[in-house]
Coordinates of C-alpha atoms and ligand atoms in Angstrom, one line a residue:
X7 CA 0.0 0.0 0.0
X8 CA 1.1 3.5 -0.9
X9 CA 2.3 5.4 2.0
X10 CA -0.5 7.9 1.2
X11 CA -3.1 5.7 1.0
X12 CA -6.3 6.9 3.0
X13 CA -5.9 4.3 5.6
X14 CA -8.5 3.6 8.9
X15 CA -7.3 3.8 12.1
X16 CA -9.9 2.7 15.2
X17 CA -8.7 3.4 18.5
X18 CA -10.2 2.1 21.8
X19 CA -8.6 3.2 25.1
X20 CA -9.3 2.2 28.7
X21 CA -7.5 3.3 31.7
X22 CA -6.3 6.7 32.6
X23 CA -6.2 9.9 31.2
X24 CA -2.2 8.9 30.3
X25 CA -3.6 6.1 28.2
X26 CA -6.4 9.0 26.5
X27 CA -3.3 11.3 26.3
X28 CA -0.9 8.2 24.4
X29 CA -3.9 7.8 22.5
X30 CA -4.0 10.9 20.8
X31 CA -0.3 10.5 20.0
X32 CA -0.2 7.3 18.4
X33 CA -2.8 8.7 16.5
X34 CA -0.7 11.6 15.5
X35 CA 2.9 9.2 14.8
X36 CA 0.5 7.3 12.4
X37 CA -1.1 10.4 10.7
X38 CA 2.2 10.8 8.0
X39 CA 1.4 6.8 7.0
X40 CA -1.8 8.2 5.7
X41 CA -3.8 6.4 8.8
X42 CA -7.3 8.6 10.0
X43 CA -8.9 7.6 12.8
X44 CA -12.1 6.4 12.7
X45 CA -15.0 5.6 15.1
X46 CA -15.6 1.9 14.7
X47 CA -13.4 -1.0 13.7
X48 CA -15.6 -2.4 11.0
X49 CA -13.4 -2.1 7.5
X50 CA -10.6 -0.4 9.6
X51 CA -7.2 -1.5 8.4
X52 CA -6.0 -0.8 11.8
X53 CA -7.5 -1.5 15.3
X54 CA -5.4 -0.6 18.6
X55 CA -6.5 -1.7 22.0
X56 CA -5.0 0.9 24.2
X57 CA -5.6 -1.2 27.6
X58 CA -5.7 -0.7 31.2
X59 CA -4.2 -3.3 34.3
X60 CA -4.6 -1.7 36.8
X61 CA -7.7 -3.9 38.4
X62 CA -8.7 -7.7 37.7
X63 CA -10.4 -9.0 34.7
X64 CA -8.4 -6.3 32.1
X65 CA -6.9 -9.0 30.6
X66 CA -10.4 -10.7 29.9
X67 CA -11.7 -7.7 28.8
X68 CA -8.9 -6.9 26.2
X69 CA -10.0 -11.1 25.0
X70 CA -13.4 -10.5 24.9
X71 CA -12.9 -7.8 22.7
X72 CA -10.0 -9.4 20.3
X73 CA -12.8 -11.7 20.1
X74 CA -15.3 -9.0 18.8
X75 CA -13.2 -7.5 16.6
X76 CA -11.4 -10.6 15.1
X77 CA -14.8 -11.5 12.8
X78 CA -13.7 -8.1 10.9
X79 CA -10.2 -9.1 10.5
X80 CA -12.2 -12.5 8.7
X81 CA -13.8 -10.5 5.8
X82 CA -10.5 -7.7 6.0
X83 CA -7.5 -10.3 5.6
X84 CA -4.9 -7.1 5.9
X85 CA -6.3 -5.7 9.1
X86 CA -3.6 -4.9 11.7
X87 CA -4.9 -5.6 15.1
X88 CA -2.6 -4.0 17.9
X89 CA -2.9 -4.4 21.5
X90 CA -1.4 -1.3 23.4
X91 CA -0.9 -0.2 26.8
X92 CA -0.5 -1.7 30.4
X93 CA -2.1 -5.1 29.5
X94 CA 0.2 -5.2 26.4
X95 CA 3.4 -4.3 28.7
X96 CA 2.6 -7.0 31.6
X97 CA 1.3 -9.7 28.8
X98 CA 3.1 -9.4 26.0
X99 CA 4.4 -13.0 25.1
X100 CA 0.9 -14.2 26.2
X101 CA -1.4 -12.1 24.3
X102 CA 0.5 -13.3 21.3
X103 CA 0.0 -17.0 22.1
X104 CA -3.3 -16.7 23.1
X105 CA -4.6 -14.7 20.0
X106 CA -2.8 -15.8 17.0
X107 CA -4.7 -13.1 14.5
X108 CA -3.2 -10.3 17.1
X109 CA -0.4 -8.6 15.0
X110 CA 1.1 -6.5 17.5
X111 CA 1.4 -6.0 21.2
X112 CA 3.4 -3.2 22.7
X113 CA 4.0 -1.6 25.6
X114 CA 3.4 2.5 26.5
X115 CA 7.4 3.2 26.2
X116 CA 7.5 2.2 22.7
X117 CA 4.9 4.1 20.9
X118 CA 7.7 6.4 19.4
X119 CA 8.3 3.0 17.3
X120 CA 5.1 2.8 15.9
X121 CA 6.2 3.3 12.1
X122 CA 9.0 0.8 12.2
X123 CA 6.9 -1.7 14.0
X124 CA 3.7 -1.1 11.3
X125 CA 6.5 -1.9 8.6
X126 CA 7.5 -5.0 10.1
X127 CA 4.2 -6.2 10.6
X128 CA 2.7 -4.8 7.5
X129 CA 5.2 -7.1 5.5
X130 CA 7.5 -4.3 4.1
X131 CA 10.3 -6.5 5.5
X132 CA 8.1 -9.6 5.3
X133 CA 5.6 -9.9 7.3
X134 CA 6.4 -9.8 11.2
X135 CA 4.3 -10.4 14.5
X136 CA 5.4 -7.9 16.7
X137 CA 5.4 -7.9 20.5
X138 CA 7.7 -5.1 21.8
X139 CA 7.7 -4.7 25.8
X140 CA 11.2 -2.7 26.0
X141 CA 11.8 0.2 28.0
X142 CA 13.9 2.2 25.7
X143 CA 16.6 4.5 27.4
X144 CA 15.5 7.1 24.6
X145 CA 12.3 8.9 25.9
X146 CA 9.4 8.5 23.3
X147 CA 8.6 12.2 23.8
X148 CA 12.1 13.2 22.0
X149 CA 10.7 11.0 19.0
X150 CA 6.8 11.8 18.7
X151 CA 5.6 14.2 16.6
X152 CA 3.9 17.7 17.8
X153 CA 0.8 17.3 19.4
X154 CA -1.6 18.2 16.5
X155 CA -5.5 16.7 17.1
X156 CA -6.4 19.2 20.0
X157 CA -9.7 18.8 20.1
X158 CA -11.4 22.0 21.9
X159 CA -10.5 24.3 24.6
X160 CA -9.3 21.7 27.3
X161 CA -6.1 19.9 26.1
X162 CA -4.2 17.1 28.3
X163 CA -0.2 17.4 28.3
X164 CA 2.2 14.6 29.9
X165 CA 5.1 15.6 32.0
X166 CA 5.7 13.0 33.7
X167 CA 6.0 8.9 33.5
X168 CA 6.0 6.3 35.8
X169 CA 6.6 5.2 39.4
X170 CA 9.0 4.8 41.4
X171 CA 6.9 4.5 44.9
X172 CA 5.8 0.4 44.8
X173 CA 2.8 0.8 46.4
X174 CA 2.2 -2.8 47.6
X175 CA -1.6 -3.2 45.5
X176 CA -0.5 -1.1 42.5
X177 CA 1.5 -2.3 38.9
X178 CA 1.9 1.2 37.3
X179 CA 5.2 0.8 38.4
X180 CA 5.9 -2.8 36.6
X181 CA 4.0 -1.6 33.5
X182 CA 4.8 2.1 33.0
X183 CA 8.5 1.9 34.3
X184 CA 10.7 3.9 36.3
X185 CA 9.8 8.0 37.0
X186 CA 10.6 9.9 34.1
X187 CA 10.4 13.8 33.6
X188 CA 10.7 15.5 30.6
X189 CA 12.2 18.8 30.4
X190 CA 10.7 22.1 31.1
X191 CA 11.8 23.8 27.7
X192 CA 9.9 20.2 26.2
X193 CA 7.0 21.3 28.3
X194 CA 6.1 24.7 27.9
X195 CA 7.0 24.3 23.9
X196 CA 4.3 22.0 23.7
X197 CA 1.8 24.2 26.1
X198 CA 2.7 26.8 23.6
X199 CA 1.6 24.9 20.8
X200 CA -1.5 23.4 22.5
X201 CA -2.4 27.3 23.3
X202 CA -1.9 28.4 19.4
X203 CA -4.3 25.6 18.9
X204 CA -6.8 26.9 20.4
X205 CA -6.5 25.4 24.3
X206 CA -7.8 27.3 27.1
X207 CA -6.8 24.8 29.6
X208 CA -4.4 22.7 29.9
X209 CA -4.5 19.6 32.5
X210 CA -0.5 18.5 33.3
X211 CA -0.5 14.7 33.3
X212 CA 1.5 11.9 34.8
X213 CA 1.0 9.2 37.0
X214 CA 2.7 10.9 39.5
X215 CA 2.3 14.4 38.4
X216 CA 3.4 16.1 41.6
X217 CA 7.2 14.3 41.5
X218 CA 8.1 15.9 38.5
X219 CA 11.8 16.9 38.7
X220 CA 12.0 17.9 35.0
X221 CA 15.7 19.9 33.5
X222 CA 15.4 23.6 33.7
X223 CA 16.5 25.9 31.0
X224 CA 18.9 27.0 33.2
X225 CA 20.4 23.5 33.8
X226 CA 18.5 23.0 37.5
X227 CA 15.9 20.7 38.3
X228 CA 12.5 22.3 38.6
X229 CA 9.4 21.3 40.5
X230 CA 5.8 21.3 39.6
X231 CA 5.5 24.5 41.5
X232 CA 8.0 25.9 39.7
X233 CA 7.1 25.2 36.5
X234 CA 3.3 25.8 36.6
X235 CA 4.6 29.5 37.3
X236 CA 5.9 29.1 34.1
X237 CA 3.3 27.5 32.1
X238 CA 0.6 30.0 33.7
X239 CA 2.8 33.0 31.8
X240 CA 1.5 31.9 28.5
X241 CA -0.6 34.4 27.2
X242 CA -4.2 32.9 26.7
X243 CA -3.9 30.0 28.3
X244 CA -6.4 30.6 31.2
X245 CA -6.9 27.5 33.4
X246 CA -4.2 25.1 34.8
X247 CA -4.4 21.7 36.6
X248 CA -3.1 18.8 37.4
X249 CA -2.9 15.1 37.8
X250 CA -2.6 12.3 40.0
X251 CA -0.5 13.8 43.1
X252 CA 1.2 11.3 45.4
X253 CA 0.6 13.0 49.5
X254 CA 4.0 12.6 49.6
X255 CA 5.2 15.1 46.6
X256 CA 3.1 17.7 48.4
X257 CA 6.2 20.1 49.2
X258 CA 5.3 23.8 50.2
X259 CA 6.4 25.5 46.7
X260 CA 3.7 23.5 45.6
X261 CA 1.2 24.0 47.8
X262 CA 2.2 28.1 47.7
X263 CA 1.4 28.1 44.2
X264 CA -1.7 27.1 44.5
X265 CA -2.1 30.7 46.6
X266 CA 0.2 32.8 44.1
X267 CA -1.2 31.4 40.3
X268 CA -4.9 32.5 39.9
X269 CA -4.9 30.4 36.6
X270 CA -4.3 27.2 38.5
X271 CA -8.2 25.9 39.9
X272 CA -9.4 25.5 42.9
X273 CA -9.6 21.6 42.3
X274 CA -7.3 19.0 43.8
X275 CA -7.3 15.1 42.9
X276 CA -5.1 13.8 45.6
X277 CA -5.6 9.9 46.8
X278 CA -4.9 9.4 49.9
X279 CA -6.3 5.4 49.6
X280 CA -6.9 4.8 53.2
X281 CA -7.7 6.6 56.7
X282 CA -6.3 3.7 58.4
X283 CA -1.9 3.8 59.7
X284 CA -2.2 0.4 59.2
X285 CA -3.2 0.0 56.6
X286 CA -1.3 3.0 54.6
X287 CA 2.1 1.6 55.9
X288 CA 0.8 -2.1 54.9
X289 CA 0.3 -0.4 51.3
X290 CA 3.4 1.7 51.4
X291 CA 2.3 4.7 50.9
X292 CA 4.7 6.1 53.9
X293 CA 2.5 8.5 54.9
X294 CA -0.2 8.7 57.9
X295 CA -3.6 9.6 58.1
X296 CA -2.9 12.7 60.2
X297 CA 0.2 13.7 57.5
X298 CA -2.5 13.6 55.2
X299 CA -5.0 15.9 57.2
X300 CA -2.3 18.0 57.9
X301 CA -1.1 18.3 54.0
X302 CA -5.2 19.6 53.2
X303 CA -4.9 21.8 56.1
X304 CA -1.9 24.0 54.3
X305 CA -3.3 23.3 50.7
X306 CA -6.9 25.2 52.5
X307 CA -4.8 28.0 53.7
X308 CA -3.2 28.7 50.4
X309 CA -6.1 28.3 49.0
X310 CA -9.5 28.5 51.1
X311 CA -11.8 27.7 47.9
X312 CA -10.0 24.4 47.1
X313 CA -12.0 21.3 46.2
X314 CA -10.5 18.0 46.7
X315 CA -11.2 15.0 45.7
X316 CA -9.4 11.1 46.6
X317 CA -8.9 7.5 45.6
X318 CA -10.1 4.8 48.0
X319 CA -9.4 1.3 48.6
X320 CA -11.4 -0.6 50.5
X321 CA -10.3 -4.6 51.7
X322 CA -7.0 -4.2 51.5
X323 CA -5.5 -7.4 53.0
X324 CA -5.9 -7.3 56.9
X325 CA -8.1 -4.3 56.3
X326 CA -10.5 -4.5 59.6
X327 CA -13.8 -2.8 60.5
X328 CA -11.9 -0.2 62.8
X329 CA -9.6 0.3 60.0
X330 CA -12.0 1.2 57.9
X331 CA -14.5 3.2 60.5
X332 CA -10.7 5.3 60.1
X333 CA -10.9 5.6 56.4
X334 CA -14.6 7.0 56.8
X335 CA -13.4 9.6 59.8
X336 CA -10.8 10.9 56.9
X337 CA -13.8 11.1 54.7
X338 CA -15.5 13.4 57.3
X339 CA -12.4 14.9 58.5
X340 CA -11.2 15.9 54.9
X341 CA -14.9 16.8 53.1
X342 CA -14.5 16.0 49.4
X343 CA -16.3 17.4 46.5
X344 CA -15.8 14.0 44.8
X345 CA -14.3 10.6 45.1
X346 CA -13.3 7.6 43.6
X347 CA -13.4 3.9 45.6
X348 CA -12.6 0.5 44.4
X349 CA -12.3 -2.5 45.8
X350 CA -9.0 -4.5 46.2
X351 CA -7.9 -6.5 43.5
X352 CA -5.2 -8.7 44.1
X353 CA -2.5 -7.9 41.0
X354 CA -0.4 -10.4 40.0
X355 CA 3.0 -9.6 40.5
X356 CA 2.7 -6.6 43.4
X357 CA 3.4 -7.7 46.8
X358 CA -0.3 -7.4 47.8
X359 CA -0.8 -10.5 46.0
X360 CA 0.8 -12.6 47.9
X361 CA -0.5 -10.7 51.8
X362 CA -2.6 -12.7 54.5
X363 CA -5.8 -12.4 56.0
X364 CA -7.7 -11.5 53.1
X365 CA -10.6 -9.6 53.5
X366 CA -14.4 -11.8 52.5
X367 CA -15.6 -10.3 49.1
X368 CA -18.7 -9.9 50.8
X369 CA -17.4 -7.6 53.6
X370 CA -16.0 -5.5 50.9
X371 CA -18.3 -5.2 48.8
X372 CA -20.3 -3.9 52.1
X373 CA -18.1 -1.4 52.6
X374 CA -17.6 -0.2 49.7
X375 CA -20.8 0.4 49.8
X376 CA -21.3 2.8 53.0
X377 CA -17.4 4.3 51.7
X378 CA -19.7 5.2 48.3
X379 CA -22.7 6.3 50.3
X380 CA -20.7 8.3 52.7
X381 CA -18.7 10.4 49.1
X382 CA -22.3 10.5 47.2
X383 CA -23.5 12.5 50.6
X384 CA -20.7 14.9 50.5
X385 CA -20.5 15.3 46.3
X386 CA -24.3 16.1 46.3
X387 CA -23.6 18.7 49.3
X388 CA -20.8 20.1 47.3
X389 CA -22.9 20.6 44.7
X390 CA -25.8 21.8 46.3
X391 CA -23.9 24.6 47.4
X392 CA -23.2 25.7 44.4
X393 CA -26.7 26.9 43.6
X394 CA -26.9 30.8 43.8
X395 CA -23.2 31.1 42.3
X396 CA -22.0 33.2 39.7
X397 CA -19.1 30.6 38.4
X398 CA -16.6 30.9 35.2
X399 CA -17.8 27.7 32.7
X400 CA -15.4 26.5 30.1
X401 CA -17.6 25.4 27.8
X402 CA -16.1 22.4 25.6
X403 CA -19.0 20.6 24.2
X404 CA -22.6 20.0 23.3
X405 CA -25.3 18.7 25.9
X406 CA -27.3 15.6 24.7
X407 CA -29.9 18.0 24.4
X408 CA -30.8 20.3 21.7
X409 CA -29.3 23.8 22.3
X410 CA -27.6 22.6 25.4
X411 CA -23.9 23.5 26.3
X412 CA -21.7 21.5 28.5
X413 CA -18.8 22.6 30.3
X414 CA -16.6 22.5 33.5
X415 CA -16.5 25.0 36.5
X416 CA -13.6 25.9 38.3
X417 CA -14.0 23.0 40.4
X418 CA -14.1 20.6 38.3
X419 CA -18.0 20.1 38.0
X420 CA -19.6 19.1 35.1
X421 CA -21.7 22.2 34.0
X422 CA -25.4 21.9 31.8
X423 CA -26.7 25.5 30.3
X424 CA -28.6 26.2 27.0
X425 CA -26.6 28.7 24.9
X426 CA -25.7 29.1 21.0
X427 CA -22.5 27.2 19.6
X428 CA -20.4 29.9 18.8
X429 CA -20.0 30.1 22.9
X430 CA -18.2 26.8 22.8
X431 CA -14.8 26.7 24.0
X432 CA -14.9 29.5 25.7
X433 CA -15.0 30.6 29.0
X434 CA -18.1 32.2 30.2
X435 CA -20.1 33.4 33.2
X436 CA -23.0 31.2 34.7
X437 CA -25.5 31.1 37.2
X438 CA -25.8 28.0 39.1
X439 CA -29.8 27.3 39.4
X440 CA -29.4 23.8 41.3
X441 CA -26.8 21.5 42.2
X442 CA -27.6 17.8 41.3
X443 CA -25.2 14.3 42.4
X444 CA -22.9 14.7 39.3
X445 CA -23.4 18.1 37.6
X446 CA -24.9 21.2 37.7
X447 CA -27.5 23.0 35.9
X448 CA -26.8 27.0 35.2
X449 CA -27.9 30.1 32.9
X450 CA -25.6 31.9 30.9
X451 CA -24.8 35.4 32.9
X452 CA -23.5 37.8 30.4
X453 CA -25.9 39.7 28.7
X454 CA -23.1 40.4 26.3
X455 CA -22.4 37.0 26.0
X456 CA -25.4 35.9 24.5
X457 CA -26.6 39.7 22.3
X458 CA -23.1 39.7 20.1
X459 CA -23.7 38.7 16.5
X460 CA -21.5 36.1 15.2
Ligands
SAH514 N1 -0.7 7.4 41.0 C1 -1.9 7.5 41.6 C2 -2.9 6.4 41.3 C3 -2.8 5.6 40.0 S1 -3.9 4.2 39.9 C4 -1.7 7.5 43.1 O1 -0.6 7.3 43.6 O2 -2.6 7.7 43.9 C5 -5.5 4.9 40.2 C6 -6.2 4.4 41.4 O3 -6.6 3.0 41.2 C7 -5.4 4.3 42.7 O4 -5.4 5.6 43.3 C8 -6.1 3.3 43.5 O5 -7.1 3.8 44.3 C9 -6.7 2.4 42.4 N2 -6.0 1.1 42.4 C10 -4.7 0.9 42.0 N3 -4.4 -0.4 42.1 C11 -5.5 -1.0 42.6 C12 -5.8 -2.4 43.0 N4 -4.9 -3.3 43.0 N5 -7.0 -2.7 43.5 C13 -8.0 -1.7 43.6 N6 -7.8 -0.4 43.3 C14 -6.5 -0.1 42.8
SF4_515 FE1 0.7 3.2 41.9 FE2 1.4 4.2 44.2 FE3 2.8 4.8 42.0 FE4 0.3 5.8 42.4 S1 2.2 6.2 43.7 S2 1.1 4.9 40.5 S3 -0.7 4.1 43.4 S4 2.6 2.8 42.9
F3S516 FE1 -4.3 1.8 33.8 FE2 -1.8 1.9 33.0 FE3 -3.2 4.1 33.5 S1 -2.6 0.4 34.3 S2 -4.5 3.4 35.1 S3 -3.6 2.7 31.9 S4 -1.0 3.7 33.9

């Protein structure tokens, strides 16, 4: 096939927002080998399954759907099928056995690759099954292209990769590698570029966003604090945030930057997993419950209007009730605008899996269930509150309904208003009418907003 050739790409991605964010990259590395993404695998010449480990059953879930899609390789003989991501990186070898029509499996270091690794398999070199798992010492950011399908006002941007902090339950570590940085002049070139294209807010990403240690222009390692000062210079770009923090990478430049740079939002996902000592040294996160408490206290100070928001895990192994009656005293302690909670899931290879005194699925799953009624109780408060405000929406789609806008406050809060297109991706003022579990519903303010001809 011509290089040119108009060629289908289907992408499905699970997982994080580092997997949405790798997404959009592979998508841009294949763009110059004439590849367009599509929305459905049927006649694509290339599926990839960007996949997700970090809880049980991904593996079966990335089968099931090899399965779904393999009836189209059947009528499509020269359709690529890729499998991507975590799953790809901690099964490699297995995938491959296991699913003899899968062409390629590779892991998230390697995407930078992509074009040599389509011409292997394609058959330029005769036709190859791929399964690369490397860690490369390049970086794949030196190698991919510029970001170039932002999609809207409210653009994602990696900074950082990796682990390095072995939490006993978790396999980012295993499957995403060591901690990796990328440089500050890498950084703010692409912010830049996302800015000229239109972004109005840019999300920093990383797995553990808040350990960034990136090279400085000036040859000195910068922080996050540091270099969101930097980012929040460029001109037009009017919202920053961040994400996933670690407790631990809290340090006070940090948190004082969250009282000096107006552009950075009052929101705040940082996981804190457990209430319980215990159970947080158990899981390694070498912190307490009280460090924790103590970390929100200064964050509230710098910033009295900050939302936060957490990861739970509930049954961790030796996880008992008065363990747990901690975790919900945090909840109360802490009061978060929203939440996340899973239950454990033993992962092969961490050493949770091989921990005593397993909690009873059922007792979990009980738990979880008072954890989830206990965060739904404080998220619709949250949001109840809002009602009466006056609040800046950055508007980045359509509502499911005709005429309808939707858009995200400062706070992170998924925002409903009826307004005319030309206001999307923009940033304007709402009224909050009433505050519901997950969103909120508003009226556009400005007058101006909605009179000015097109
Ligand atoms: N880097 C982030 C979390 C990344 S994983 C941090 O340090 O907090 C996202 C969330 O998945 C975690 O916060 C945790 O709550 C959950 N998670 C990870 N491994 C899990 C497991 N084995 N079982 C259940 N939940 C898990
Ligand atoms: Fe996983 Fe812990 Fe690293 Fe977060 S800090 S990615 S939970 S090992
Ligand atoms: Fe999942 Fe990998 Fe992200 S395991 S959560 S896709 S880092």
């Amino acid at each position: 096939m011509s290089q040119n050739a108009n060629k289908k790409l289907y992408i499905k991605t699970w997982g994080c927002q580092m997997n949405s964010y790798d997404s959009n990259r592979m998508a841009d590395i294949l763009r110059p080998l004439g590849y367009k993404c599509v929305d459905s695998p049927v006649d694509a010449d290339m599926v990839i399954l960007n996949t997700c480990h970090i809880r049980e059953k991904a593996t079966d879930k990335v089968f099931s759907d090899l399965g779904r899609i393999r009836p189209h390789k059947d009528t499509n003989k020269d359709m690529l099928i890729a499998v991507a991501g975590c799953v790809a990186q901690a099964e490699g070898d297995y995938i491959l056995e296991r699913a003899p029509y899968v062409d390629m499996v590779f892991g998230p270091q390697t995407y930078h690759e992509l074009p040599e690794m389509v011409a292997k398999a394609t058959g330029a070199y005769g036709k190859n099954r791929i399964v690369n798992t490397d860690f490369p010492s390049e970086s794949k950011f030196d190698f991919l292209p510029e970001e170039q399908n932002v999609q809207g006002a409210a653009a994602f941007l990696s900074i950082q990769e990796g682990c390095d902090k072995f939490c006993t339950f978790c396999v980012v570590p295993y499957t995403r590698g060591a901690e990796y940085s990328r440089s500050v002049n890498e950084v703010l070139n692409e912010a830049h570029n996302l800015v000229q294209r239109g972004a109005k807010e840019i999300t920093l990403l990383g797995q553990n966003v808040n350990a960034f240690h990136g090279e400085g222009p000036d040859g000195t390692v910068w922080g996050l604090g540091r270099l969101i000062r930097a980012v929040a210079e460029i001109d037009g770009l009017e919202r920053i945030r961040y994400t996933t923090s670690h407790p631990r990478d809290m340090d006070d430049d940090l948190i004082d930057t969250h009282r000096d740079i107006h552009k950075l939002m009052p929101f705040l996902h940082l996981p804190v997993q457990s209430g319980s000592d215990g159970i947080l040294e158990a899981m390694n996160r070498k912190h307490t419950g009280d460090d924790y408490r103590r970390i929100v206290d200064k964050l509230r100070a710098a910033r009295p209007d900050l939302a936060l928001s957490s990861d739970f895990i509930v049954g961790f192994p030796g996880e008992t009730e008065e363990d747990f009656q901690e975790t919900l005293r945090l909840v109360r302690d802490v009061g978060y605008a929203s939440a996340y909670s899973f239950k454990y899931s033993a992962r092969p290879g961490t050493p949770g899996a091989n921990m005593k005194n397993l909690v009873r699925d059922n007792v979990a799953d009980e738990r979880l269930a008072r954890l989830q009624a206990l965060i739904n109780e404080q998220q619709r408060a949250f949001n109840a509150r809002s009602a009466g405000i006056v609040m800046p929406v950055l508007f980045d789609r359509k509502g499911k309904k005709s005429g309808q806008l939707l858009g995200r406050s400062p706070w992170n809060q998924s925002v409903y208003a009826n307004g005319p297109d030309r206001l999307l991706n923009q940033i304007i003022d709402v009224k909050v009418t009433e505050g519901f579990d997950n969103s909120l519903t508003g009226i556009i303010e400005t007058s101006e907003a909605l009179s000015k001809t097109v």
